[in-house]
Amino acid sequence: MNDAMLPLESQNRFLEWLPWYVNGTLRDDDCRKMDLWLAADADCRADLAWMQSLQHQVRSESPEVALVDRQAGLDRLMAMVRAEETGKLTHLPTRQSAKPALSSGLQRWYKPVMAMAATLAVVQVGILFLHMNEFEKSDTLRPLGSTAPGTATARQVMIQATFRVGVSEAQIQDLLTKVGAEKVSGPGALGVYTLKVPADRAEAVLAELRRATRMIDTATVLPR
Amino acid sequence: MEKLIKRIVARDEEALNELYRAMHHRIVAFAMQRLGDAGLAEEVMQETLFEVWTHASRYANESQASTWILGIARHKALDKLRKLQQGKPWLEEMSDEHLEIASAEMAGVERVVQAQRSAALHNCIKELPPVQRECLHLVFYQEFALEDIARLQDCPHNTVKTRLFHARRKLRACLDACGHGDLS
């Protein structure tokens, strides 16, 4: 090939367009100019080779991305969708676009259902308010809807668990759901999570966490 | 993908499933280059696709659907970053650890060399300012056109070109310094 140095302006344009030439989104007429410059200049070809290698490396999947559990993520997304759909009735009046989609059968029931939903919402707010007041008075951690403080089921035990490096947040969440523990805080700088579990299940949960040796280094009950 | 968005507007769950399969890794990889943590990147992916599900009607067809979706992911990632910006060095360290583990597990000299080259490149990319790193990712991983990157980063075309020019120059210098300048 008979190489000749490109004029500076062409060189600059070449370097400017090169990334999009490599990723295949450059316009056809610009691509043709690039082809001509590449045929004429060895430096351009070296730049192209370097950038193609760069793209190859960038596209090679990073280990962290590969670790992400695709199916578990999809399950969680669909659970969010279901939860959103369950709560849809209470939101319908504010969504104009949803109204025309209601079937005639549903329209007949629409008003009574909405009235009931509104009543429920008021009751829920009242219950929440009462629980918030109780929570402020109590120094015991307790999930909403549990029995009054002082009873065995209302007590919570805090567990500190250290997860192994490489375990994804999704995997951790799955394990916590499986064993019935709830995350309070974490991860800390060393991958430490603080979890809470009902006192009457603490022993069983701790045993289950300790059995998950592929994910957890240590699990201990925190002193009260 | 635009057809999938239309089906999602009509509350077609199977379309959301298909979109998830098509975009899962792209969103996670995009969020990773901003956040450096797979767990957070996955959260961004889920929040993004949930927002697509709840607000699909906002897609205006002015850009490719993938540009619109990654635009949502970008906002989610930046939100998370703002909350995490209280100096958490483990966020940055984690990816190094993973790369070392991956390197150690690779068998054969060639694979080890490849792993070292890949680790060097990842480290050099991490050294870039976030907008330049994002630009590089959008060009080479997401294969976005110049116009789409400018739209997503909300800046003129020339700014994108300048960011990429500087990113490439810094990357070359960094790779040269650690003996992997030729990337081959």
CSV table of C-alpha atoms in Angstrom, one decimal:
chain,number,residue,atom,x,y,z
A,1,MET,CA,0.0,0.0,0.0
A,2,ASN,CA,1.3,3.4,-0.9
A,3,ASP,CA,0.9,5.3,2.4
A,4,ALA,CA,1.0,9.1,2.5
A,5,MET,CA,0.5,11.3,5.6
A,6,LEU,CA,-3.0,12.8,5.8
A,7,PRO,CA,-3.4,16.6,6.1
A,8,LEU,CA,-3.8,17.7,9.7
A,9,GLU,CA,-7.4,18.6,9.2
A,10,SER,CA,-8.3,15.2,7.9
A,11,GLN,CA,-6.3,13.5,10.7
A,12,ASN,CA,-8.3,15.4,13.3
A,13,ARG,CA,-11.6,14.6,11.6
A,14,PHE,CA,-10.5,10.9,11.3
A,15,LEU,CA,-9.8,10.8,15.1
A,16,GLU,CA,-13.0,12.6,15.8
A,17,TRP,CA,-15.1,10.1,13.8
A,18,LEU,CA,-13.1,6.9,14.7
A,19,PRO,CA,-15.1,5.9,17.8
A,20,TRP,CA,-18.4,5.9,15.8
A,21,TYR,CA,-16.8,4.2,12.9
A,22,VAL,CA,-15.7,1.4,15.2
A,23,ASN,CA,-19.1,1.1,16.9
A,24,GLY,CA,-20.9,1.1,13.6
A,25,THR,CA,-23.1,4.2,14.0
A,26,LEU,CA,-21.2,6.6,11.7
A,27,ARG,CA,-23.2,7.8,8.6
A,28,ASP,CA,-22.5,6.0,5.4
A,29,ASP,CA,-20.9,8.9,3.5
A,30,ASP,CA,-18.6,9.6,6.5
A,31,CYS,CA,-17.7,5.9,6.6
A,32,ARG,CA,-16.6,6.1,3.0
A,33,LYS,CA,-14.3,9.0,3.8
A,34,MET,CA,-12.9,7.0,6.7
A,35,ASP,CA,-12.3,4.0,4.4
A,36,LEU,CA,-10.3,6.2,2.1
A,37,TRP,CA,-8.2,7.7,4.9
A,38,LEU,CA,-7.6,4.2,6.3
A,39,ALA,CA,-6.4,3.0,3.0
A,40,ALA,CA,-4.0,5.9,2.7
A,41,ASP,CA,-2.4,6.2,6.2
A,42,ALA,CA,-0.8,3.5,8.3
A,43,ASP,CA,-1.2,5.6,11.5
A,44,CYS,CA,-4.9,5.7,10.9
A,45,ARG,CA,-4.9,1.9,10.6
A,46,ALA,CA,-2.9,1.6,13.9
A,47,ASP,CA,-5.4,3.9,15.6
A,48,LEU,CA,-8.3,1.8,14.3
A,49,ALA,CA,-6.7,-1.4,15.5
A,50,TRP,CA,-6.2,0.1,19.0
A,51,MET,CA,-9.7,1.4,19.2
A,52,GLN,CA,-11.1,-2.0,18.1
A,53,SER,CA,-9.1,-3.7,20.8
A,54,LEU,CA,-10.4,-1.1,23.3
A,55,GLN,CA,-14.0,-1.8,22.2
A,56,HIS,CA,-13.4,-5.5,22.5
A,57,GLN,CA,-12.0,-5.1,26.1
A,58,VAL,CA,-14.8,-2.7,27.1
A,59,ARG,CA,-17.4,-5.1,25.9
A,60,SER,CA,-15.9,-8.1,27.6
A,61,GLU,CA,-18.2,-8.5,30.5
A,62,SER,CA,-16.9,-7.5,33.9
A,63,PRO,CA,-16.9,-10.1,36.6
A,64,GLU,CA,-19.3,-8.1,38.8
A,65,VAL,CA,-21.9,-7.8,36.0
A,66,ALA,CA,-21.7,-11.6,35.4
A,67,LEU,CA,-22.4,-12.2,39.1
A,68,VAL,CA,-25.8,-10.5,39.0
A,69,ASP,CA,-28.5,-13.1,39.2
A,70,ARG,CA,-30.8,-12.4,36.2
A,71,GLN,CA,-33.7,-14.5,37.2
A,72,ALA,CA,-33.9,-13.3,40.8
A,73,GLY,CA,-33.9,-9.7,39.5
A,74,LEU,CA,-36.7,-10.5,37.1
A,75,ASP,CA,-38.7,-12.1,40.0
A,76,ARG,CA,-38.2,-9.0,42.1
A,77,LEU,CA,-39.2,-6.7,39.3
A,78,MET,CA,-42.4,-8.7,38.6
A,79,ALA,CA,-43.1,-8.6,42.4
A,80,MET,CA,-42.9,-4.8,42.3
A,81,VAL,CA,-45.2,-4.8,39.3
A,82,ARG,CA,-47.7,-7.0,41.1
A,83,ALA,CA,-47.5,-4.8,44.2
A,84,GLU,CA,-48.1,-1.7,42.1
A,85,GLU,CA,-51.1,-3.4,40.5
A,86,THR,CA,-52.6,-4.4,43.8
A,87,GLY,CA,-52.4,-0.8,44.9
A,88,LYS,CA,-53.8,0.4,41.6
A,89,LEU,CA,-57.5,0.6,42.8
A,90,THR,CA,-56.7,3.3,45.3
A,91,HIS,CA,-54.9,5.3,42.6
A,92,LEU,CA,-57.4,4.9,39.8
A,93,PRO,CA,-59.3,8.2,40.2
A,94,THR,CA,-56.1,10.2,39.7
A,95,ARG,CA,-55.1,8.2,36.6
A,96,GLN,CA,-57.2,9.6,33.7
A,97,SER,CA,-55.6,7.2,31.2
A,98,ALA,CA,-56.7,4.2,33.1
A,99,LYS,CA,-60.4,5.1,33.2
A,100,PRO,CA,-61.4,4.3,29.6
A,101,ALA,CA,-59.8,0.9,30.0
A,102,LEU,CA,-62.3,-0.2,32.7
A,103,SER,CA,-64.7,-2.8,31.5
A,104,SER,CA,-68.4,-2.2,31.9
A,105,GLY,CA,-68.6,-4.8,34.6
A,106,LEU,CA,-65.9,-3.2,36.6
A,107,GLN,CA,-67.4,0.2,36.0
A,108,ARG,CA,-70.6,-1.0,37.8
A,109,TRP,CA,-68.5,-1.9,40.9
A,110,TYR,CA,-66.1,1.0,40.6
A,111,LYS,CA,-67.8,3.4,42.9
A,112,PRO,CA,-68.6,1.0,45.8
A,113,VAL,CA,-65.1,-0.5,45.5
A,114,MET,CA,-63.5,3.0,45.6
A,115,ALA,CA,-65.6,4.0,48.6
A,116,MET,CA,-64.4,0.8,50.4
A,117,ALA,CA,-60.8,1.4,49.4
A,118,ALA,CA,-61.0,5.0,50.6
A,119,THR,CA,-62.4,3.9,53.9
A,120,LEU,CA,-59.7,1.3,54.2
A,121,ALA,CA,-57.1,3.9,53.4
A,122,VAL,CA,-58.4,6.1,56.2
A,123,VAL,CA,-58.4,3.2,58.7
A,124,GLN,CA,-54.8,2.3,57.6
A,125,VAL,CA,-53.6,5.8,58.2
A,126,GLY,CA,-55.2,5.7,61.6
A,127,ILE,CA,-53.6,2.4,62.5
A,128,LEU,CA,-50.2,3.7,61.2
A,129,PHE,CA,-50.6,6.8,63.3
A,130,LEU,CA,-51.3,4.8,66.4
A,131,HIS,CA,-48.3,2.5,65.8
A,132,MET,CA,-46.0,5.5,65.2
A,133,ASN,CA,-47.0,6.9,68.5
A,134,GLU,CA,-46.3,3.5,70.2
A,135,PHE,CA,-43.0,3.2,68.4
A,136,GLU,CA,-41.9,6.6,69.6
A,137,LYS,CA,-42.7,5.6,73.2
A,138,SER,CA,-41.0,2.2,73.0
A,139,ASP,CA,-37.3,1.4,72.7
A,140,THR,CA,-38.0,-2.0,71.3
A,141,LEU,CA,-37.8,-2.5,67.5
A,142,ARG,CA,-41.1,-4.0,66.3
A,143,PRO,CA,-42.6,-4.5,62.9
A,144,LEU,CA,-45.9,-2.8,62.2
A,145,GLY,CA,-48.9,-5.0,62.8
A,146,SER,CA,-47.2,-7.0,65.5
A,147,THR,CA,-48.6,-7.4,69.0
A,148,ALA,CA,-48.1,-4.9,71.8
A,149,PRO,CA,-44.7,-4.3,73.4
A,150,GLY,CA,-43.9,-6.7,76.2
A,151,THR,CA,-45.3,-9.8,74.6
A,152,ALA,CA,-42.9,-12.4,73.3
A,153,THR,CA,-43.6,-12.0,69.6
A,154,ALA,CA,-43.1,-8.2,69.6
A,155,ARG,CA,-39.5,-8.6,70.7
A,156,GLN,CA,-36.7,-8.4,68.2
A,157,VAL,CA,-33.2,-9.7,68.2
A,158,MET,CA,-30.4,-8.0,66.3
A,159,ILE,CA,-28.0,-10.2,64.4
A,160,GLN,CA,-24.7,-9.1,62.9
A,161,ALA,CA,-23.8,-11.0,59.7
A,162,THR,CA,-20.7,-10.7,57.5
A,163,PHE,CA,-21.3,-11.7,53.9
A,164,ARG,CA,-18.5,-13.0,51.7
A,165,VAL,CA,-16.9,-10.8,49.0
A,166,GLY,CA,-18.6,-11.4,45.7
A,167,VAL,CA,-22.1,-12.1,47.1
A,168,SER,CA,-24.5,-9.7,45.4
A,169,GLU,CA,-27.1,-7.6,47.1
A,170,ALA,CA,-29.7,-9.6,45.3
A,171,GLN,CA,-28.4,-12.9,46.7
A,172,ILE,CA,-28.3,-11.4,50.1
A,173,GLN,CA,-31.9,-10.1,49.9
A,174,ASP,CA,-33.0,-13.6,48.7
A,175,LEU,CA,-31.4,-15.3,51.7
A,176,LEU,CA,-32.8,-12.8,54.1
A,177,THR,CA,-36.3,-13.3,52.7
A,178,LYS,CA,-35.8,-17.1,52.9
A,179,VAL,CA,-34.8,-17.1,56.5
A,180,GLY,CA,-37.2,-14.3,57.6
A,181,ALA,CA,-34.7,-11.7,58.6
A,182,GLU,CA,-34.9,-8.0,57.9
A,183,LYS,CA,-32.0,-5.7,57.1
A,184,VAL,CA,-31.6,-2.9,59.5
A,185,SER,CA,-28.3,-1.5,58.2
A,186,GLY,CA,-25.4,-2.4,56.0
A,187,PRO,CA,-23.3,-3.2,54.3
A,188,GLY,CA,-20.5,-1.6,56.4
A,189,ALA,CA,-17.0,-1.2,55.1
A,190,LEU,CA,-16.3,-4.9,55.7
A,191,GLY,CA,-19.5,-6.2,54.3
A,192,VAL,CA,-21.2,-6.4,57.7
A,193,TYR,CA,-25.0,-6.2,57.9
A,194,THR,CA,-27.2,-5.7,60.9
A,195,LEU,CA,-30.4,-7.7,60.7
A,196,LYS,CA,-33.4,-8.0,63.0
A,197,VAL,CA,-35.5,-11.1,63.6
A,198,PRO,CA,-38.4,-11.9,65.9
A,199,ALA,CA,-36.9,-13.1,69.3
A,200,ASP,CA,-38.8,-16.4,69.2
A,201,ARG,CA,-37.1,-17.3,65.8
A,202,ALA,CA,-33.7,-15.9,66.5
A,203,GLU,CA,-32.0,-19.3,67.2
A,204,ALA,CA,-33.5,-20.9,64.1
A,205,VAL,CA,-32.5,-17.9,61.9
A,206,LEU,CA,-29.0,-17.8,63.3
A,207,ALA,CA,-28.6,-21.5,62.6
A,208,GLU,CA,-29.8,-21.1,59.0
A,209,LEU,CA,-27.5,-18.1,58.4
A,210,ARG,CA,-24.6,-20.1,59.7
A,211,ARG,CA,-25.4,-23.0,57.4
A,212,ALA,CA,-25.2,-20.6,54.4
A,213,THR,CA,-21.4,-20.9,54.4
A,214,ARG,CA,-21.1,-20.1,50.7
A,215,MET,CA,-22.5,-16.6,51.4
A,216,ILE,CA,-21.8,-15.8,55.0
A,217,ASP,CA,-18.5,-15.7,57.0
A,218,THR,CA,-19.9,-15.0,60.4
A,219,ALA,CA,-23.3,-14.5,62.1
A,220,THR,CA,-23.6,-13.5,65.7
A,221,VAL,CA,-26.4,-12.2,68.0
A,222,LEU,CA,-25.7,-8.6,69.1
A,223,PRO,CA,-26.0,-7.9,72.8
A,224,ARG,CA,-29.0,-6.0,73.8
B,1,MET,CA,-37.6,-2.1,21.4
B,2,GLU,CA,-40.0,0.8,20.6
B,3,LYS,CA,-42.7,-1.8,20.0
B,4,LEU,CA,-42.0,-3.3,23.5
B,5,ILE,CA,-42.6,0.2,25.0
B,6,LYS,CA,-45.9,0.5,23.2
B,7,ARG,CA,-46.9,-2.9,24.6
B,8,ILE,CA,-45.8,-1.9,28.1
B,9,VAL,CA,-48.0,1.2,27.8
B,10,ALA,CA,-50.9,-1.2,27.3
B,11,ARG,CA,-49.7,-3.0,30.5
B,12,ASP,CA,-48.4,-6.1,28.7
B,13,GLU,CA,-46.3,-7.9,31.3
B,14,GLU,CA,-44.7,-10.2,28.8
B,15,ALA,CA,-43.4,-7.1,27.0
B,16,LEU,CA,-41.8,-6.1,30.3
B,17,ASN,CA,-40.3,-9.5,30.5
B,18,GLU,CA,-38.8,-9.2,27.1
B,19,LEU,CA,-37.5,-5.7,27.8
B,20,TYR,CA,-35.9,-7.0,31.0
B,21,ARG,CA,-34.1,-9.8,29.0
B,22,ALA,CA,-33.0,-7.3,26.4
B,23,MET,CA,-31.8,-4.5,28.7
B,24,HIS,CA,-30.8,-6.2,32.0
B,25,HIS,CA,-27.1,-6.5,31.3
B,26,ARG,CA,-26.9,-3.2,29.5
B,27,ILE,CA,-28.4,-1.3,32.4
B,28,VAL,CA,-26.4,-3.1,35.0
B,29,ALA,CA,-23.1,-2.5,33.1
B,30,PHE,CA,-24.1,1.2,32.5
B,31,ALA,CA,-24.8,1.7,36.2
B,32,MET,CA,-21.7,-0.3,37.2
B,33,GLN,CA,-19.4,2.2,35.5
B,34,ARG,CA,-20.9,5.0,37.6
B,35,LEU,CA,-21.4,3.2,40.9
B,36,GLY,CA,-18.7,0.4,40.9
B,37,ASP,CA,-21.0,-1.9,42.8
B,38,ALA,CA,-23.0,-4.8,41.3
B,39,GLY,CA,-25.7,-4.7,44.0
B,40,LEU,CA,-26.3,-1.0,43.6
B,41,ALA,CA,-26.2,-1.4,39.8
B,42,GLU,CA,-28.9,-4.1,40.0
B,43,GLU,CA,-31.0,-1.9,42.2
B,44,VAL,CA,-30.7,0.8,39.5
B,45,MET,CA,-31.7,-1.7,36.9
B,46,GLN,CA,-34.8,-2.7,38.8
B,47,GLU,CA,-35.9,0.8,39.6
B,48,THR,CA,-35.3,1.9,36.0
B,49,LEU,CA,-37.4,-0.9,34.5
B,50,PHE,CA,-40.1,-0.3,37.1
B,51,GLU,CA,-40.2,3.3,36.1
B,52,VAL,CA,-40.4,2.2,32.5
B,53,TRP,CA,-43.4,0.0,33.5
B,54,THR,CA,-45.2,2.8,35.4
B,55,HIS,CA,-44.3,5.7,33.0
B,56,ALA,CA,-44.0,4.1,29.6
B,57,SER,CA,-46.4,6.6,28.2
B,58,ARG,CA,-43.8,9.3,28.7
B,59,TYR,CA,-41.6,7.8,26.0
B,60,ALA,CA,-41.9,10.4,23.2
B,61,ASN,CA,-40.2,8.6,20.4
B,62,GLU,CA,-37.7,11.5,20.1
B,63,SER,CA,-34.8,9.1,20.7
B,64,GLN,CA,-34.2,5.4,20.6
B,65,ALA,CA,-36.0,3.6,23.4
B,66,SER,CA,-32.6,2.4,24.7
B,67,THR,CA,-31.4,6.0,25.0
B,68,TRP,CA,-34.5,6.9,26.9
B,69,ILE,CA,-34.2,3.9,29.2
B,70,LEU,CA,-30.5,4.6,29.9
B,71,GLY,CA,-31.4,8.2,30.5
B,72,ILE,CA,-33.7,7.0,33.4
B,73,ALA,CA,-30.9,4.7,34.6
B,74,ARG,CA,-28.5,7.6,34.6
B,75,HIS,CA,-30.7,9.7,36.9
B,76,LYS,CA,-31.2,6.7,39.2
B,77,ALA,CA,-27.5,6.0,39.4
B,78,LEU,CA,-26.7,9.7,40.0
B,79,ASP,CA,-29.3,9.8,42.8
B,80,LYS,CA,-27.7,6.8,44.4
B,81,LEU,CA,-24.2,8.3,44.0
B,82,ARG,CA,-25.3,11.5,45.7
B,83,LYS,CA,-26.6,9.5,48.7
B,84,LEU,CA,-23.3,7.5,48.8
B,85,GLN,CA,-20.9,10.3,48.3
B,86,GLN,CA,-20.1,10.4,52.0
B,87,GLY,CA,-16.7,8.7,51.1
B,88,LYS,CA,-17.1,5.0,51.0
B,89,PRO,CA,-13.8,3.6,49.8
B,90,TRP,CA,-15.2,0.0,49.8
B,91,LEU,CA,-17.3,1.0,46.7
B,92,GLU,CA,-14.2,1.5,44.7
B,93,GLU,CA,-12.2,-1.3,46.2
B,94,MET,CA,-14.8,-4.0,45.5
B,95,SER,CA,-14.3,-4.1,41.8
B,96,ASP,CA,-10.5,-4.5,42.3
B,97,GLU,CA,-11.1,-7.5,44.6
B,98,HIS,CA,-13.4,-9.1,42.1
B,99,LEU,CA,-10.9,-8.6,39.3
B,100,GLU,CA,-8.2,-10.2,41.4
B,101,ILE,CA,-10.4,-13.2,42.2
B,102,ALA,CA,-11.3,-13.6,38.5
B,103,SER,CA,-7.7,-13.3,37.5
B,104,ALA,CA,-6.6,-15.9,40.0
B,105,GLU,CA,-9.2,-18.4,38.8
B,106,MET,CA,-8.3,-18.1,35.2
B,107,ALA,CA,-6.2,-21.0,33.9
B,108,GLY,CA,-3.3,-20.7,31.5
B,109,VAL,CA,-0.8,-18.0,30.8
B,110,GLU,CA,-2.7,-16.4,28.0
B,111,ARG,CA,-5.8,-16.1,30.1
B,112,VAL,CA,-3.8,-14.6,33.0
B,113,VAL,CA,-2.2,-12.1,30.6
B,114,GLN,CA,-5.7,-11.3,29.2
B,115,ALA,CA,-7.0,-10.9,32.7
B,116,GLN,CA,-4.1,-8.6,33.6
B,117,ARG,CA,-4.8,-6.5,30.5
B,118,SER,CA,-8.4,-6.4,31.3
B,119,ALA,CA,-7.7,-5.4,34.9
B,120,ALA,CA,-5.3,-2.7,33.8
B,121,LEU,CA,-7.9,-1.3,31.4
B,122,HIS,CA,-10.6,-1.4,34.0
B,123,ASN,CA,-8.3,0.4,36.5
B,124,CYS,CA,-7.4,3.0,33.8
B,125,ILE,CA,-11.0,3.6,33.0
B,126,LYS,CA,-11.8,4.0,36.7
B,127,GLU,CA,-9.2,6.8,36.7
B,128,LEU,CA,-11.2,8.8,34.2
B,129,PRO,CA,-13.5,11.6,35.2
B,130,PRO,CA,-17.1,10.2,35.5
B,131,VAL,CA,-18.5,11.9,32.4
B,132,GLN,CA,-15.6,10.8,30.2
B,133,ARG,CA,-15.9,7.2,31.6
B,134,GLU,CA,-19.6,7.3,30.8
B,135,CYS,CA,-18.9,8.6,27.3
B,136,LEU,CA,-16.5,5.7,26.6
B,137,HIS,CA,-19.0,3.2,27.9
B,138,LEU,CA,-21.8,4.6,25.8
B,139,VAL,CA,-19.7,4.5,22.6
B,140,PHE,CA,-18.1,1.1,23.1
B,141,TYR,CA,-20.4,-0.9,25.3
B,142,GLN,CA,-23.8,0.5,24.4
B,143,GLU,CA,-22.7,1.4,20.8
B,144,PHE,CA,-24.6,4.7,20.9
B,145,ALA,CA,-24.5,7.2,18.1
B,146,LEU,CA,-23.0,10.6,18.7
B,147,GLU,CA,-26.5,12.2,18.8
B,148,ASP,CA,-27.8,9.7,21.3
B,149,ILE,CA,-24.9,10.3,23.7
B,150,ALA,CA,-25.3,14.1,23.4
B,151,ARG,CA,-29.0,13.7,24.2
B,152,LEU,CA,-28.3,11.4,27.1
B,153,GLN,CA,-25.6,13.5,28.6
B,154,ASP,CA,-27.6,16.7,27.8
B,155,CYS,CA,-24.7,18.5,26.0
B,156,PRO,CA,-23.7,19.6,22.5
B,157,HIS,CA,-22.1,17.1,20.1
B,158,ASN,CA,-18.8,18.8,20.3
B,159,THR,CA,-18.7,18.3,24.1
B,160,VAL,CA,-19.1,14.6,23.6
B,161,LYS,CA,-16.3,14.5,21.0
B,162,THR,CA,-14.1,16.5,23.3
B,163,ARG,CA,-14.8,14.2,26.3
B,164,LEU,CA,-14.1,11.2,24.2
B,165,PHE,CA,-10.9,12.7,22.8
B,166,HIS,CA,-9.6,13.4,26.4
B,167,ALA,CA,-10.7,10.0,27.6
B,168,ARG,CA,-8.8,8.3,24.8
B,169,ARG,CA,-5.7,10.3,25.4
B,170,LYS,CA,-5.7,9.7,29.2
B,171,LEU,CA,-6.5,6.0,28.7
B,172,ARG,CA,-3.6,5.5,26.3
B,173,ALA,CA,-1.2,7.3,28.7
B,174,CYS,CA,-2.4,5.2,31.6
B,175,LEU,CA,-2.2,1.9,29.7
B,176,ASP,CA,1.3,2.8,28.4
B,177,ALA,CA,2.4,3.5,32.0
B,178,CYS,CA,1.3,0.0,33.1
B,179,GLY,CA,2.8,-1.8,30.0
B,180,HIS,CA,-0.5,-2.6,28.2
B,181,GLY,CA,-0.5,0.3,25.7
B,182,ASP,CA,-1.1,-1.8,22.7
B,183,LEU,CA,-4.1,-3.6,24.2
B,184,SER,CA,-3.3,-6.7,22.3
